[in-house]
mmCIF file with all atom_site columns, C-alpha atoms in Angstrom:
data_model
loop_
_atom_site.group_PDB
_atom_site.id
_atom_site.type_symbol
_atom_site.label_atom_id
_atom_site.label_alt_id
_atom_site.label_comp_id
_atom_site.label_asym_id
_atom_site.label_entity_id
_atom_site.label_seq_id
_atom_site.pdbx_PDB_ins_code
_atom_site.Cartn_x
_atom_site.Cartn_y
_atom_site.Cartn_z
_atom_site.occupancy
_atom_site.B_iso_or_equiv
_atom_site.pdbx_formal_charge
_atom_site.auth_seq_id
_atom_site.auth_comp_id
_atom_site.auth_asym_id
_atom_site.auth_atom_id
_atom_site.pdbx_PDB_model_num
ATOM 1   C CA . VAL A 1 1   ? 132.130 -30.407 -10.195 1.00 89.00 ? 1   VAL A CA 1
ATOM 2   C CA . GLN A 1 2   ? 132.600 -32.887 -12.983 1.00 95.00 ? 2   GLN A CA 1
ATOM 3   C CA . LEU A 1 3   ? 130.639 -35.885 -14.215 1.00 97.00 ? 3   LEU A CA 1
ATOM 4   C CA . VAL A 1 4   ? 132.209 -37.923 -16.989 1.00 97.00 ? 4   VAL A CA 1
ATOM 5   C CA . GLU A 1 5   ? 130.296 -40.689 -18.711 1.00 98.00 ? 5   GLU A CA 1
ATOM 6   C CA . SER A 1 6   ? 131.925 -43.540 -20.573 1.00 98.00 ? 6   SER A CA 1
ATOM 7   C CA . GLY A 1 7   ? 131.099 -46.979 -21.900 1.00 98.00 ? 7   GLY A CA 1
ATOM 8   C CA . GLY A 1 8   ? 128.715 -46.113 -24.686 1.00 98.00 ? 8   GLY A CA 1
ATOM 9   C CA . GLY A 1 9   ? 128.946 -47.731 -28.081 1.00 98.00 ? 9   GLY A CA 1
ATOM 10  C CA . SER A 1 10  ? 127.128 -49.699 -30.734 1.00 98.00 ? 10  SER A CA 1
ATOM 11  C CA . VAL A 1 11  ? 125.659 -53.132 -30.084 1.00 98.00 ? 11  VAL A CA 1
ATOM 12  C CA . GLN A 1 12  ? 123.128 -55.435 -31.628 1.00 98.00 ? 12  GLN A CA 1
ATOM 13  C CA . ALA A 1 13  ? 119.753 -56.018 -30.050 1.00 98.00 ? 13  ALA A CA 1
ATOM 14  C CA . GLY A 1 14  ? 120.053 -58.400 -27.143 1.00 98.00 ? 14  GLY A CA 1
ATOM 15  C CA . GLY A 1 15  ? 123.539 -57.241 -26.313 1.00 98.00 ? 15  GLY A CA 1
ATOM 16  C CA . SER A 1 16  ? 124.901 -55.548 -23.207 1.00 98.00 ? 16  SER A CA 1
ATOM 17  C CA . LEU A 1 17  ? 126.814 -52.426 -22.290 1.00 98.00 ? 17  LEU A CA 1
ATOM 18  C CA . ARG A 1 18  ? 127.998 -50.984 -18.998 1.00 98.00 ? 18  ARG A CA 1
ATOM 19  C CA . LEU A 1 19  ? 128.041 -47.230 -18.640 1.00 98.00 ? 19  LEU A CA 1
ATOM 20  C CA . SER A 1 20  ? 130.204 -45.492 -16.064 1.00 98.00 ? 20  SER A CA 1
ATOM 21  C CA . CYS A 1 21  ? 129.810 -42.069 -14.506 1.00 98.00 ? 21  CYS A CA 1
ATOM 22  C CA . ALA A 1 22  ? 132.945 -40.818 -12.774 1.00 97.00 ? 22  ALA A CA 1
ATOM 23  C CA . ALA A 1 23  ? 132.239 -37.972 -10.369 1.00 96.00 ? 23  ALA A CA 1
ATOM 24  C CA . SER A 1 24  ? 134.511 -35.403 -8.791  1.00 95.00 ? 24  SER A CA 1
ATOM 25  C CA . GLY A 1 25  ? 134.287 -32.083 -7.017  1.00 93.00 ? 25  GLY A CA 1
ATOM 26  C CA . PHE A 1 26  ? 131.574 -32.887 -4.488  1.00 90.00 ? 26  PHE A CA 1
ATOM 27  C CA . THR A 1 27  ? 130.908 -35.209 -1.549  1.00 88.00 ? 27  THR A CA 1
ATOM 28  C CA . PHE A 1 28  ? 129.862 -38.272 -3.479  1.00 87.00 ? 28  PHE A CA 1
ATOM 29  C CA . ASP A 1 29  ? 128.310 -40.100 -0.505  1.00 87.00 ? 29  ASP A CA 1
ATOM 30  C CA . ASP A 1 30  ? 125.804 -37.272 0.050   1.00 89.00 ? 30  ASP A CA 1
ATOM 31  C CA . TYR A 1 31  ? 124.454 -37.177 -3.483  1.00 93.00 ? 31  TYR A CA 1
ATOM 32  C CA . ALA A 1 32  ? 121.920 -38.977 -5.592  1.00 95.00 ? 32  ALA A CA 1
ATOM 33  C CA . ILE A 1 33  ? 123.135 -39.937 -9.039  1.00 96.00 ? 33  ILE A CA 1
ATOM 34  C CA . ALA A 1 34  ? 120.834 -40.586 -11.947 1.00 98.00 ? 34  ALA A CA 1
ATOM 35  C CA . TRP A 1 35  ? 120.939 -41.672 -15.551 1.00 98.00 ? 35  TRP A CA 1
ATOM 36  C CA . PHE A 1 36  ? 118.796 -39.928 -18.126 1.00 98.00 ? 36  PHE A CA 1
ATOM 37  C CA . ARG A 1 37  ? 118.606 -40.549 -21.825 1.00 98.00 ? 37  ARG A CA 1
ATOM 38  C CA . GLN A 1 38  ? 117.407 -38.692 -24.868 1.00 98.00 ? 38  GLN A CA 1
ATOM 39  C CA . GLY A 1 39  ? 116.762 -40.528 -28.094 1.00 96.00 ? 39  GLY A CA 1
ATOM 40  C CA . PRO A 1 40  ? 116.375 -38.942 -31.523 1.00 91.00 ? 40  PRO A CA 1
ATOM 41  C CA . GLY A 1 41  ? 113.148 -36.962 -31.610 1.00 93.00 ? 41  GLY A CA 1
ATOM 42  C CA . LYS A 1 42  ? 112.286 -37.944 -28.050 1.00 95.00 ? 42  LYS A CA 1
ATOM 43  C CA . GLU A 1 43  ? 112.024 -36.144 -24.758 1.00 95.00 ? 43  GLU A CA 1
ATOM 44  C CA . ARG A 1 44  ? 114.612 -36.678 -22.086 1.00 96.00 ? 44  ARG A CA 1
ATOM 45  C CA . GLU A 1 45  ? 113.719 -39.692 -19.957 1.00 97.00 ? 45  GLU A CA 1
ATOM 46  C CA . GLY A 1 46  ? 114.837 -40.583 -16.467 1.00 98.00 ? 46  GLY A CA 1
ATOM 47  C CA . VAL A 1 47  ? 116.185 -44.120 -16.649 1.00 98.00 ? 47  VAL A CA 1
ATOM 48  C CA . SER A 1 48  ? 117.505 -44.917 -13.196 1.00 98.00 ? 48  SER A CA 1
ATOM 49  C CA . SER A 1 49  ? 118.780 -43.326 -10.022 1.00 97.00 ? 49  SER A CA 1
ATOM 50  C CA . ILE A 1 50  ? 120.626 -44.301 -6.872  1.00 95.00 ? 50  ILE A CA 1
ATOM 51  C CA . SER A 1 51  ? 120.916 -42.462 -3.593  1.00 90.00 ? 51  SER A CA 1
ATOM 52  C CA . ASN A 1 52  ? 124.415 -42.928 -2.241  1.00 80.00 ? 52  ASN A CA 1
ATOM 53  C CA . SER A 1 53  ? 123.238 -42.151 1.299   1.00 80.00 ? 53  SER A CA 1
ATOM 54  C CA . ASP A 1 54  ? 120.907 -45.150 1.612   1.00 85.00 ? 54  ASP A CA 1
ATOM 55  C CA . GLY A 1 55  ? 121.323 -47.091 -1.626  1.00 88.00 ? 55  GLY A CA 1
ATOM 56  C CA . SER A 1 56  ? 117.712 -46.696 -2.700  1.00 93.00 ? 56  SER A CA 1
ATOM 57  C CA . THR A 1 57  ? 117.133 -47.067 -6.413  1.00 96.00 ? 57  THR A CA 1
ATOM 58  C CA . TYR A 1 58  ? 114.635 -46.156 -9.086  1.00 97.00 ? 58  TYR A CA 1
ATOM 59  C CA . TYR A 1 59  ? 114.071 -47.648 -12.527 1.00 98.00 ? 59  TYR A CA 1
ATOM 60  C CA . ALA A 1 60  ? 111.836 -46.510 -15.318 1.00 98.00 ? 60  ALA A CA 1
ATOM 61  C CA . ASP A 1 61  ? 109.295 -49.130 -16.330 1.00 97.00 ? 61  ASP A CA 1
ATOM 62  C CA . SER A 1 62  ? 110.910 -49.300 -19.759 1.00 97.00 ? 62  SER A CA 1
ATOM 63  C CA . VAL A 1 63  ? 114.159 -50.674 -18.312 1.00 98.00 ? 63  VAL A CA 1
ATOM 64  C CA . LYS A 1 64  ? 113.075 -52.658 -15.244 1.00 98.00 ? 64  LYS A CA 1
ATOM 65  C CA . GLY A 1 65  ? 114.529 -56.127 -15.232 1.00 98.00 ? 65  GLY A CA 1
ATOM 66  C CA . ARG A 1 66  ? 117.107 -55.214 -17.895 1.00 98.00 ? 66  ARG A CA 1
ATOM 67  C CA . PHE A 1 67  ? 119.167 -52.362 -16.395 1.00 98.00 ? 67  PHE A CA 1
ATOM 68  C CA . THR A 1 68  ? 120.945 -52.319 -13.044 1.00 98.00 ? 68  THR A CA 1
ATOM 69  C CA . ILE A 1 69  ? 122.412 -49.257 -11.361 1.00 98.00 ? 69  ILE A CA 1
ATOM 70  C CA . SER A 1 70  ? 125.204 -49.560 -8.836  1.00 96.00 ? 70  SER A CA 1
ATOM 71  C CA . SER A 1 71  ? 127.640 -47.323 -7.051  1.00 94.00 ? 71  SER A CA 1
ATOM 72  C CA . ASP A 1 72  ? 131.256 -47.710 -5.998  1.00 94.00 ? 72  ASP A CA 1
ATOM 73  C CA . ASN A 1 73  ? 131.670 -45.010 -3.381  1.00 90.00 ? 73  ASN A CA 1
ATOM 74  C CA . ALA A 1 74  ? 135.410 -45.723 -3.068  1.00 93.00 ? 74  ALA A CA 1
ATOM 75  C CA . LYS A 1 75  ? 135.821 -44.822 -6.746  1.00 95.00 ? 75  LYS A CA 1
ATOM 76  C CA . ASN A 1 76  ? 133.172 -42.079 -6.844  1.00 95.00 ? 76  ASN A CA 1
ATOM 77  C CA . THR A 1 77  ? 131.666 -43.901 -9.773  1.00 96.00 ? 77  THR A CA 1
ATOM 78  C CA . VAL A 1 78  ? 128.151 -45.003 -10.658 1.00 97.00 ? 78  VAL A CA 1
ATOM 79  C CA . TYR A 1 79  ? 127.519 -47.744 -13.179 1.00 98.00 ? 79  TYR A CA 1
ATOM 80  C CA . LEU A 1 80  ? 124.560 -48.629 -15.351 1.00 98.00 ? 80  LEU A CA 1
ATOM 81  C CA . GLN A 1 81  ? 124.621 -52.230 -16.509 1.00 98.00 ? 81  GLN A CA 1
ATOM 82  C CA . MET A 1 82  ? 122.353 -52.553 -19.519 1.00 98.00 ? 82  MET A CA 1
ATOM 83  C CA . ASN A 1 83  ? 121.335 -56.022 -20.673 1.00 98.00 ? 83  ASN A CA 1
ATOM 84  C CA . SER A 1 84  ? 118.915 -57.273 -23.312 1.00 98.00 ? 84  SER A CA 1
ATOM 85  C CA . LEU A 1 85  ? 119.272 -54.008 -25.159 1.00 98.00 ? 85  LEU A CA 1
ATOM 86  C CA . LYS A 1 86  ? 116.593 -53.017 -27.636 1.00 98.00 ? 86  LYS A CA 1
ATOM 87  C CA . PRO A 1 87  ? 116.698 -50.586 -30.579 1.00 97.00 ? 87  PRO A CA 1
ATOM 88  C CA . GLU A 1 88  ? 114.447 -48.256 -28.583 1.00 96.00 ? 88  GLU A CA 1
ATOM 89  C CA . ASP A 1 89  ? 117.233 -47.928 -26.005 1.00 98.00 ? 89  ASP A CA 1
ATOM 90  C CA . THR A 1 90  ? 119.225 -45.966 -28.584 1.00 98.00 ? 90  THR A CA 1
ATOM 91  C CA . ALA A 1 91  ? 119.938 -42.555 -27.077 1.00 98.00 ? 91  ALA A CA 1
ATOM 92  C CA . VAL A 1 92  ? 122.523 -40.273 -25.587 1.00 98.00 ? 92  VAL A CA 1
ATOM 93  C CA . TYR A 1 93  ? 122.836 -41.253 -21.948 1.00 98.00 ? 93  TYR A CA 1
ATOM 94  C CA . TYR A 1 94  ? 123.619 -38.598 -19.367 1.00 98.00 ? 94  TYR A CA 1
ATOM 95  C CA . CYS A 1 95  ? 124.468 -38.920 -15.715 1.00 98.00 ? 95  CYS A CA 1
ATOM 96  C CA . ALA A 1 96  ? 123.355 -36.279 -13.278 1.00 98.00 ? 96  ALA A CA 1
ATOM 97  C CA . ALA A 1 97  ? 123.940 -35.520 -9.606  1.00 96.00 ? 97  ALA A CA 1
ATOM 98  C CA . ASP A 1 98  ? 122.028 -33.665 -6.928  1.00 95.00 ? 98  ASP A CA 1
ATOM 99  C CA . SER A 1 99  ? 122.155 -33.343 -3.164  1.00 93.00 ? 99  SER A CA 1
ATOM 100 C CA . SER A 1 100 ? 118.373 -33.753 -2.871  1.00 92.00 ? 100 SER A CA 1
ATOM 101 C CA . ASP A 1 101 ? 116.449 -37.005 -2.988  1.00 89.00 ? 101 ASP A CA 1
ATOM 102 C CA . PRO A 1 102 ? 115.191 -38.015 -6.435  1.00 92.00 ? 102 PRO A CA 1
ATOM 103 C CA . LEU A 1 103 ? 111.846 -36.458 -7.349  1.00 93.00 ? 103 LEU A CA 1
ATOM 104 C CA . ILE A 1 104 ? 109.467 -38.960 -8.893  1.00 94.00 ? 104 ILE A CA 1
ATOM 105 C CA . ILE A 1 105 ? 106.111 -37.801 -10.189 1.00 96.00 ? 105 ILE A CA 1
ATOM 106 C CA . GLY A 1 106 ? 103.657 -40.115 -11.862 1.00 95.00 ? 106 GLY A CA 1
ATOM 107 C CA . GLY A 1 107 ? 106.294 -42.826 -11.869 1.00 94.00 ? 107 GLY A CA 1
ATOM 108 C CA . ARG A 1 108 ? 108.690 -40.617 -13.799 1.00 96.00 ? 108 ARG A CA 1
ATOM 109 C CA . LEU A 1 109 ? 112.041 -39.375 -12.550 1.00 96.00 ? 109 LEU A CA 1
ATOM 110 C CA . MET A 1 110 ? 112.165 -35.601 -12.825 1.00 95.00 ? 110 MET A CA 1
ATOM 111 C CA . PRO A 1 111 ? 115.328 -33.992 -14.266 1.00 94.00 ? 111 PRO A CA 1
ATOM 112 C CA . ARG A 1 112 ? 115.821 -31.866 -11.157 1.00 94.00 ? 112 ARG A CA 1
ATOM 113 C CA . TYR A 1 113 ? 119.567 -32.247 -10.898 1.00 95.00 ? 113 TYR A CA 1
ATOM 114 C CA . ASP A 1 114 ? 122.240 -29.624 -10.326 1.00 93.00 ? 114 ASP A CA 1
ATOM 115 C CA . TYR A 1 115 ? 125.057 -31.248 -12.235 1.00 96.00 ? 115 TYR A CA 1
ATOM 116 C CA . TRP A 1 116 ? 125.130 -33.010 -15.580 1.00 97.00 ? 116 TRP A CA 1
ATOM 117 C CA . GLY A 1 117 ? 127.667 -34.834 -17.681 1.00 98.00 ? 117 GLY A CA 1
ATOM 118 C CA . HIS A 1 118 ? 128.109 -34.381 -21.413 1.00 97.00 ? 118 HIS A CA 1
ATOM 119 C CA . GLY A 1 119 ? 126.620 -37.724 -22.327 1.00 97.00 ? 119 GLY A CA 1
ATOM 120 C CA . THR A 1 120 ? 127.657 -40.930 -24.062 1.00 98.00 ? 120 THR A CA 1
ATOM 121 C CA . GLN A 1 121 ? 125.996 -42.363 -27.164 1.00 98.00 ? 121 GLN A CA 1
ATOM 122 C CA . VAL A 1 122 ? 124.376 -45.789 -27.086 1.00 98.00 ? 122 VAL A CA 1
ATOM 123 C CA . THR A 1 123 ? 123.222 -47.241 -30.391 1.00 98.00 ? 123 THR A CA 1
ATOM 124 C CA . VAL A 1 124 ? 121.353 -50.533 -30.582 1.00 98.00 ? 124 VAL A CA 1
ATOM 125 C CA . SER A 1 125 ? 120.786 -52.049 -33.998 1.00 98.00 ? 125 SER A CA 1
ATOM 126 C CA . SER A 1 126 ? 118.136 -54.620 -34.837 1.00 95.00 ? 126 SER A CA 1
#
């Protein structure tokens, strides 16, 4: 199983980036894919998830209206379009995959995922 993130970089506040998570080694259509992030000195945060079986999505309150998750099942790839980026979005972004439905407790996406990528750095300057 392999998850490879790409698309990170450095942008100014207000800018956009699109992250990609290329998956291999498992039946993509049966899995939920999520994006987590961990900023400097912060706890890991669930940003967004998508269930490839039914297309249902989740967004953290901090990114609603700015980030969009999508999936291309033909390419086994999940994307995270990030618009109106803010300095507080600076973090390493990880994609994760699991065969179970996303677990959300108290509005927060739990990091209960079997497989993780190595992450891609996103830096937003003010």
